[in-house]
CSV table of C-alpha atoms in Angstrom, one decimal:
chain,number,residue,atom,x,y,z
A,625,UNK,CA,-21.9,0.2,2.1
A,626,UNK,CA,-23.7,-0.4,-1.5
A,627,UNK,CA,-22.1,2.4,-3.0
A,628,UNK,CA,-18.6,3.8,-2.8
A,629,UNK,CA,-17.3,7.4,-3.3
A,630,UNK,CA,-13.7,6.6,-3.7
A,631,UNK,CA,-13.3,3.2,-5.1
A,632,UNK,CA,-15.2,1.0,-7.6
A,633,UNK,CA,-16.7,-2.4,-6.5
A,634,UNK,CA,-17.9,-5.6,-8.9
A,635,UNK,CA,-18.5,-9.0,-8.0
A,636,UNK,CA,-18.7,-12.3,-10.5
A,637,UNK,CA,-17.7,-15.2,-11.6
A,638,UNK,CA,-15.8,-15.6,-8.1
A,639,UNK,CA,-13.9,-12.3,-8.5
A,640,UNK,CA,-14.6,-9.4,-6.3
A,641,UNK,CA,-12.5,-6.5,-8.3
A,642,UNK,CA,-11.8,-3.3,-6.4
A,643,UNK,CA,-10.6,-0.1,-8.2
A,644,UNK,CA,-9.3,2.6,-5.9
A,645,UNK,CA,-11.5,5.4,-7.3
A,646,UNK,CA,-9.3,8.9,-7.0
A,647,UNK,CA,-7.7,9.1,-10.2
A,648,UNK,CA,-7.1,13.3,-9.9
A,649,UNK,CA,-5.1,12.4,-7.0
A,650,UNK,CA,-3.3,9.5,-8.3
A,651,UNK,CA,-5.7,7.2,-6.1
A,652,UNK,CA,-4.3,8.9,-3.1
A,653,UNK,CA,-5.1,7.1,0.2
A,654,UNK,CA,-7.7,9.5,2.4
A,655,UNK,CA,-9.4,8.5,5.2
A,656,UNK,CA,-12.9,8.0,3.2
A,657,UNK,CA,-10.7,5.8,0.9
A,658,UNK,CA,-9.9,3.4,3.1
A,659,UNK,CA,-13.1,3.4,5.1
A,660,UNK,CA,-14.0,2.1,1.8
A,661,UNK,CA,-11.6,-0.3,1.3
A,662,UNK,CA,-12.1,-2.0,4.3
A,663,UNK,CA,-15.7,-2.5,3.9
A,664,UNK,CA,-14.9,-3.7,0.6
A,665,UNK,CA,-12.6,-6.3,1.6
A,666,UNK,CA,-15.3,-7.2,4.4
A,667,UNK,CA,-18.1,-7.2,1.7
A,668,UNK,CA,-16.2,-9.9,-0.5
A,669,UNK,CA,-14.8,-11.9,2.1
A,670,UNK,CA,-18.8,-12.4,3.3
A,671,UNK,CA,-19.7,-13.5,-0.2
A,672,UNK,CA,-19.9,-17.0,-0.2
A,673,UNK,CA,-19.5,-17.3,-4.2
A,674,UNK,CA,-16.2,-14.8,-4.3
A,675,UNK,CA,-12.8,-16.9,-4.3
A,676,UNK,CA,-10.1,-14.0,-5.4
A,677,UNK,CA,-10.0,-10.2,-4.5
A,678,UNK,CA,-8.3,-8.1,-7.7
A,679,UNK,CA,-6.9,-4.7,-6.1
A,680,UNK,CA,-6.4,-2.2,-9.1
A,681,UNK,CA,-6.3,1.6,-9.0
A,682,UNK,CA,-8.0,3.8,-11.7
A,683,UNK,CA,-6.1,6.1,-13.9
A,684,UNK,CA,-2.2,6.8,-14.4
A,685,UNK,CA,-1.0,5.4,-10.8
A,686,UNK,CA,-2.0,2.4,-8.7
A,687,UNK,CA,-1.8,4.5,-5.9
A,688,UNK,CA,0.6,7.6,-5.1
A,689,UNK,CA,0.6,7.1,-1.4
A,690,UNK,CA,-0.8,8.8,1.8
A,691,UNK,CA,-3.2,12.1,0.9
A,692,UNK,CA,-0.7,14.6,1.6
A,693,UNK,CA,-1.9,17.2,0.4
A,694,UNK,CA,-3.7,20.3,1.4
A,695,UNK,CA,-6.7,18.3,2.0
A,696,UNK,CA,-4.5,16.7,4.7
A,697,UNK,CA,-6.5,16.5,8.0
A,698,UNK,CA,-4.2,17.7,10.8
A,699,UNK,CA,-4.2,15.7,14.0
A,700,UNK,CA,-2.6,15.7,17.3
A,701,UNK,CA,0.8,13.3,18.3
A,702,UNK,CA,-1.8,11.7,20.5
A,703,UNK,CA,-4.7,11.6,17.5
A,704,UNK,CA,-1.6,10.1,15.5
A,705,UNK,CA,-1.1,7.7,17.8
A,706,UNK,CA,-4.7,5.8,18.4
A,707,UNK,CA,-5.4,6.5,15.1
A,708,UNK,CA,-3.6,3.3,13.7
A,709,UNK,CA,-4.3,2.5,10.2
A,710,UNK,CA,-5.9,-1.3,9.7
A,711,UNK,CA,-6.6,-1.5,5.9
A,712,UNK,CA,-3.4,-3.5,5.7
A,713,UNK,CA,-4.1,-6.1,8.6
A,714,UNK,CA,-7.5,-6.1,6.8
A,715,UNK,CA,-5.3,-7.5,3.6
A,716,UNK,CA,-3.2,-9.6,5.4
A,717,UNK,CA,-6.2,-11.1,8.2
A,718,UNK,CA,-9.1,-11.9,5.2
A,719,UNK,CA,-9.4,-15.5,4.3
A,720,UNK,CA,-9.2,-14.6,0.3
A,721,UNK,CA,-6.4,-14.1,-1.3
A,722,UNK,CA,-6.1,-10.4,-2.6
A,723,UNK,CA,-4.4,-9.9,-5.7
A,724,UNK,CA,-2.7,-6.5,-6.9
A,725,UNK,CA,-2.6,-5.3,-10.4
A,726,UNK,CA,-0.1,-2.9,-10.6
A,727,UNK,CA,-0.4,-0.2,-13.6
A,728,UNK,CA,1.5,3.0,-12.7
A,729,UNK,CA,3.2,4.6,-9.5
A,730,UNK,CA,3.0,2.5,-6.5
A,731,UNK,CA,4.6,4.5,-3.9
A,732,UNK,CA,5.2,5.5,-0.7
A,733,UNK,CA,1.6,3.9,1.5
A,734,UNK,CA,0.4,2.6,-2.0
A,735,UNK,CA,3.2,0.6,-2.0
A,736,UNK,CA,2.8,-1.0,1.2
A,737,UNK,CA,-0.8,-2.0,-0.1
A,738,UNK,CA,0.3,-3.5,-3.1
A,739,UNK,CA,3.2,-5.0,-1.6
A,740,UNK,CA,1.1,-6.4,1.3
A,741,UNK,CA,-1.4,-8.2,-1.2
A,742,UNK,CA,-0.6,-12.3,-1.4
A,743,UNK,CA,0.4,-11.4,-5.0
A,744,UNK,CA,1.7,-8.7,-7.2
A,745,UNK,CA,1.5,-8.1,-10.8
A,746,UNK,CA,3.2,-5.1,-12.2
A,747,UNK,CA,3.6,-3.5,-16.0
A,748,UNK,CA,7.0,-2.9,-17.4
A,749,UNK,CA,6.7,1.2,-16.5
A,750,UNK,CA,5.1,0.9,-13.0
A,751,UNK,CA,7.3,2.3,-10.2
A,752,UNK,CA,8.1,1.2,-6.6
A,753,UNK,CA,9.1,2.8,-3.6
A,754,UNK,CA,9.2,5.1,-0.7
A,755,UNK,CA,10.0,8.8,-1.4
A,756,UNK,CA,8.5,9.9,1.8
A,757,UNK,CA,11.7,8.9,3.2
A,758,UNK,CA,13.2,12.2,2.3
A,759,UNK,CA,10.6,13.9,4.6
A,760,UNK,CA,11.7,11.8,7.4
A,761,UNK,CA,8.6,9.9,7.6
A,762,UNK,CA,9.5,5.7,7.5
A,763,UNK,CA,6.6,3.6,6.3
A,764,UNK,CA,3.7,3.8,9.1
A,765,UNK,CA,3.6,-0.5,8.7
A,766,UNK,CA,6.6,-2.2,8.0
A,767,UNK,CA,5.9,-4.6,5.2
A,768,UNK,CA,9.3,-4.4,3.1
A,769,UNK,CA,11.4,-6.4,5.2
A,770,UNK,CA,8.7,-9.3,4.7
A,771,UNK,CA,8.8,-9.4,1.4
A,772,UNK,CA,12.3,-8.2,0.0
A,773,UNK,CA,14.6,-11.0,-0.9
A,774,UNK,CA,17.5,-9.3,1.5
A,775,UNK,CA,17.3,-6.7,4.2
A,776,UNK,CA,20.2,-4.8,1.9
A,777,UNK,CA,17.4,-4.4,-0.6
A,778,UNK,CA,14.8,-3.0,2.1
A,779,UNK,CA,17.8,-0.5,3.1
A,780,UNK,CA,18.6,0.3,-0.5
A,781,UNK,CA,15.1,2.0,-0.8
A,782,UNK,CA,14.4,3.0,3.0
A,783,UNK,CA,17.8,5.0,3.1
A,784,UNK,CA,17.9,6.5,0.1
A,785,UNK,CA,14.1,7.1,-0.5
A,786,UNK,CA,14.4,6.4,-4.1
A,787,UNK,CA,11.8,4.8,-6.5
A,788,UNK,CA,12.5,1.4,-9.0
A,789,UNK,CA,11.1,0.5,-12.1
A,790,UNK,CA,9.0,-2.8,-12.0
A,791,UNK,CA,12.0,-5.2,-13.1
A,792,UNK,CA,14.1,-4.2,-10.5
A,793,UNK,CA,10.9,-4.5,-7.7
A,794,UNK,CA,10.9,-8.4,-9.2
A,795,UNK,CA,14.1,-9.0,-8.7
A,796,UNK,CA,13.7,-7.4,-5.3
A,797,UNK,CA,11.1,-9.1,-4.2
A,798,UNK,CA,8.1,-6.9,-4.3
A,799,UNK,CA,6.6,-8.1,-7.4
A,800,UNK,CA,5.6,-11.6,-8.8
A,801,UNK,CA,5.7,-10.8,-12.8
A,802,UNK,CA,6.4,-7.5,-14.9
A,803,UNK,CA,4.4,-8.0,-18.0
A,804,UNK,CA,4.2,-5.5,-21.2
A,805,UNK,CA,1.7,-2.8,-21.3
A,806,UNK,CA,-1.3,-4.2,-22.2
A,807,UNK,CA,-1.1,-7.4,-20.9
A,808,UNK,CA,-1.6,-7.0,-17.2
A,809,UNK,CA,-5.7,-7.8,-16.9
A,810,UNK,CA,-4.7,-11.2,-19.5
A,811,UNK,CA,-2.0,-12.0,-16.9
A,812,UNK,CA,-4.1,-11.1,-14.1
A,813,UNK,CA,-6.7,-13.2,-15.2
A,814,UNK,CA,-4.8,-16.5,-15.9
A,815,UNK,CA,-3.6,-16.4,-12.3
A,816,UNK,CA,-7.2,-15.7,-10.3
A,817,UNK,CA,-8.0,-18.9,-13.2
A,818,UNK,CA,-5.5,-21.2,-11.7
A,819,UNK,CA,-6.0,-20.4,-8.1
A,820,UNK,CA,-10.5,-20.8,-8.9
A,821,UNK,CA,-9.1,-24.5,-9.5
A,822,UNK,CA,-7.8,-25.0,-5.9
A,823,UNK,CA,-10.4,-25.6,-3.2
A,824,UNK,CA,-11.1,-21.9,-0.7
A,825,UNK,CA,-10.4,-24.1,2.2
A,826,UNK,CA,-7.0,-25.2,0.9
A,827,UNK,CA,-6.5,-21.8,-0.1
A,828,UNK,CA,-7.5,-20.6,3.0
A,829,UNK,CA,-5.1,-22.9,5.5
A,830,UNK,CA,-2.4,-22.1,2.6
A,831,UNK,CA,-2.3,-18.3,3.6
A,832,UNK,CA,-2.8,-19.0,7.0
A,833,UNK,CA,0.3,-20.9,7.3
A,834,UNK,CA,2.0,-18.9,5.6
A,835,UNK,CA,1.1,-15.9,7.4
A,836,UNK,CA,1.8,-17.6,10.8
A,837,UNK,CA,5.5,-17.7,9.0
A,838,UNK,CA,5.5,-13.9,8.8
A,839,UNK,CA,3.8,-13.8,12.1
A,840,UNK,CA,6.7,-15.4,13.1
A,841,UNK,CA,8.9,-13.2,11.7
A,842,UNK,CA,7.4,-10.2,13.9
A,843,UNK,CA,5.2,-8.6,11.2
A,844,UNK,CA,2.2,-7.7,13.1
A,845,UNK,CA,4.3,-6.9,16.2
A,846,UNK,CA,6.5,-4.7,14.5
A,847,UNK,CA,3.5,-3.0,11.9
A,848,UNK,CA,2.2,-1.6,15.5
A,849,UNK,CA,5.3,-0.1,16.3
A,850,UNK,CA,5.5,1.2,13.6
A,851,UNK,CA,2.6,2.9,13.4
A,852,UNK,CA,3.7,4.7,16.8
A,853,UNK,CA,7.2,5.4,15.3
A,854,UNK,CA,5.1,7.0,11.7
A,855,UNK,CA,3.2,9.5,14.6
A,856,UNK,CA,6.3,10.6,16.0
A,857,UNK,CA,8.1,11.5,12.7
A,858,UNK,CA,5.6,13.4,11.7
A,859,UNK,CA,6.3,15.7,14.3
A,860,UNK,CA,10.3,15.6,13.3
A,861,UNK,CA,11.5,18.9,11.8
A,862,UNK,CA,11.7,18.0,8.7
A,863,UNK,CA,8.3,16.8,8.5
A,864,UNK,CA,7.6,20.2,9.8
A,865,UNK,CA,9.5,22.3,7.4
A,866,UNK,CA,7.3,20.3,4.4
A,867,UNK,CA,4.3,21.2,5.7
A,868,UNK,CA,5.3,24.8,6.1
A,869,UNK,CA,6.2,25.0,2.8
A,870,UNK,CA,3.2,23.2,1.3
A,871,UNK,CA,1.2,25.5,3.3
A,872,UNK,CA,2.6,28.9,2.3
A,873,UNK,CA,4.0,27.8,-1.5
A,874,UNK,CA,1.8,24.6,-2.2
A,875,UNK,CA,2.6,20.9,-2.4
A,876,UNK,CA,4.6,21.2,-5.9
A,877,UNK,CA,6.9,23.8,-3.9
A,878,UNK,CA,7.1,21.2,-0.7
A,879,UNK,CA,7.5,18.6,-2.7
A,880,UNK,CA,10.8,20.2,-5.2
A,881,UNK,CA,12.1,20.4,-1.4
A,882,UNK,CA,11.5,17.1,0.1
A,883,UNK,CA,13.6,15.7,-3.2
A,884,UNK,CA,16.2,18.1,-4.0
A,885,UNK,CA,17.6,19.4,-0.7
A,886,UNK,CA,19.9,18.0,1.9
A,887,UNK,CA,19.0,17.1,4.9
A,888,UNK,CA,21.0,17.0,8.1
C-alpha cells in the first residue's frame, strides 16, 4: 500500500512513525485498520535505511480497543475461529524494534498493542487496561502475563476488568517511563536517538534473544489459544446480552451495562 485510510505513515531519518488514523473512534482497531498496520510494519521493516518503528495513535486515545461498535462485522464461532488476528505476532516477529508512544486511553486490544511493542512510553493521564473483561471476553492474545512484574498484577486487572493510570502501569510492568504532558515526542525521541547508535544487527539478535526468552515462556503457544478461547466467549451469554443491548439501545446503553451491573 502507498496510501492508508486508517493510519498515517512517514519515513526519515531512520524512523518509520505510524499514527493509527481513527481519531472519531478513539483509533478503534477495525479490520481495514490493521490490514494497514501490518503492511506498514512490513513496509518499514523492507526499508533498508529505517532502524526504529514509533507506534502513536491520533487524537484523545492511543487506541480504545477492538471496533465494537455497531460497525461491528458479525461472524460465525467457526469465522471467529480461523480468523486469528496477526498484527501482534507482526510486532513481536519484525526485526525493528517498534516503539509505543502512549498519549491517552490504551485499553482493552489497544492495550495489548502497546504493551506488545519492545518499549512503552506513556504520559502522566494515559490509562491501561482491560474493561472488556466485564463482558466476559479475556484478551484474544495473552500478552500481560509477559510483561507484568507478577502474575498477581496480570489478575488484578484480568479479574476485576478495571483500568490504571500510567504510574501504576510502570510500576506494573506495562510501561517503561510516564513522562508529563508535553514531553512524550522529546522522550520519545531521545530513546529512538540512543538505540540509532547501536548497530541493526545487534539490535536485531538482541530482540531475538530475547524473544526466544518469551518464546520460552509459552507466548506464541498460548497467544493461539487464546485466540480460540477470545472466539468462544464471544458466544458466552453475557457477550450476548451486550450485543443485544447495543443493538436495540446503542453502545452507550451496552456499555452503562457491561460496567455497572453484576454478573453471575
Amino acid at each position: 500500500m502507498g496510501t492508508y485510510d486508517c493510519l498515517e505513515y512517514a519515513a526519515e531519518e531512520g524512523v518509520a512513525r505510524i499514527a493509527l488514523d481513527r481519531p472519531e473512534a478513539l483509533n478503534a482497531l477495525n479490520p481495514p485498520l490493521l490490514r494497514e498496520l501490518e503492511d506498514a510494519i512490513e513496509r518499514a521493516e523492507g526499508a533498508d535505511e529505517v532502524r526504529v518503528v514509533v507506534l502513536s495513535g491520533n487524537g484523545r486515545a492511543f487506541s480504545s480497543g477492538y471496533d465494537i461498535s455497531e460497525a461491528e462485522t458479525e461472524q460465525s464461532t467457526d469465522d471467529r475461529i480461523l480468523d486469528q488476528r496477526t498484527h501482534l505476532e507482526a510486532i513481536f516477529s519484525s526485526r525493528l524494534p517498534v516503539v509505543a508512544a502512549v498519549d491517552g486511553a490504551a485499553i482493552a486490544g489497544g492495550c495489548n498493542l502497546a504493551i506488545c511493542c519492545d518499549l512503552t512510553f506513556a504520559t502522566a493521564p494515559s490509562e491501561f487496561g482491560y474493561p472488556d473483561m466485564h463482558f466476559g471476553e479475556p484478551p484474544p492474545k495473552f500478552v500481560l502475563p509477559f510483561v507484568t512484574n507478577s502474575l498477581k498484577d496480570a489478575r488484578e486487572l484480568l479479574y476485576s476488568g478495571k483500568t490504571v493510570d500510567a504510574a501504576t502501569a510502570a510500576e506494573m510492568g506495562l510501561v517503561n517511563r510516564v513522562v508529563p504532558e508535553g514531553e512524550l515526542d522529546a522522550t520519545v525521541e531521545t530513546e529512538v536517538a540512543a538505540i540509532k547508535k547501536t548497530p541493526s544487527t545487534a539490535v536485531a539478535i538482541a530482540k531475538d534473544m530475547l524473544n526466544d526468552v518469551q518464546e520460552t515462556q509459552g507466548f506464541r503457544r498460548y497467544g493461539r489459544v487464546d485466540e480460540y478461547v477470545g472466539a468462544l466467549t464471544m458466544e458466552s451469554s453475557s457477550a450476548e446480552r451486550f450485543r443485544e443491548i447495543r443493538d436495540e439501545e446503542g453502545l452507550q446503553a451496552a456499555l452503562e451495562w457491561m460496567h455497572e451491573t453484576d454478573k453471575a
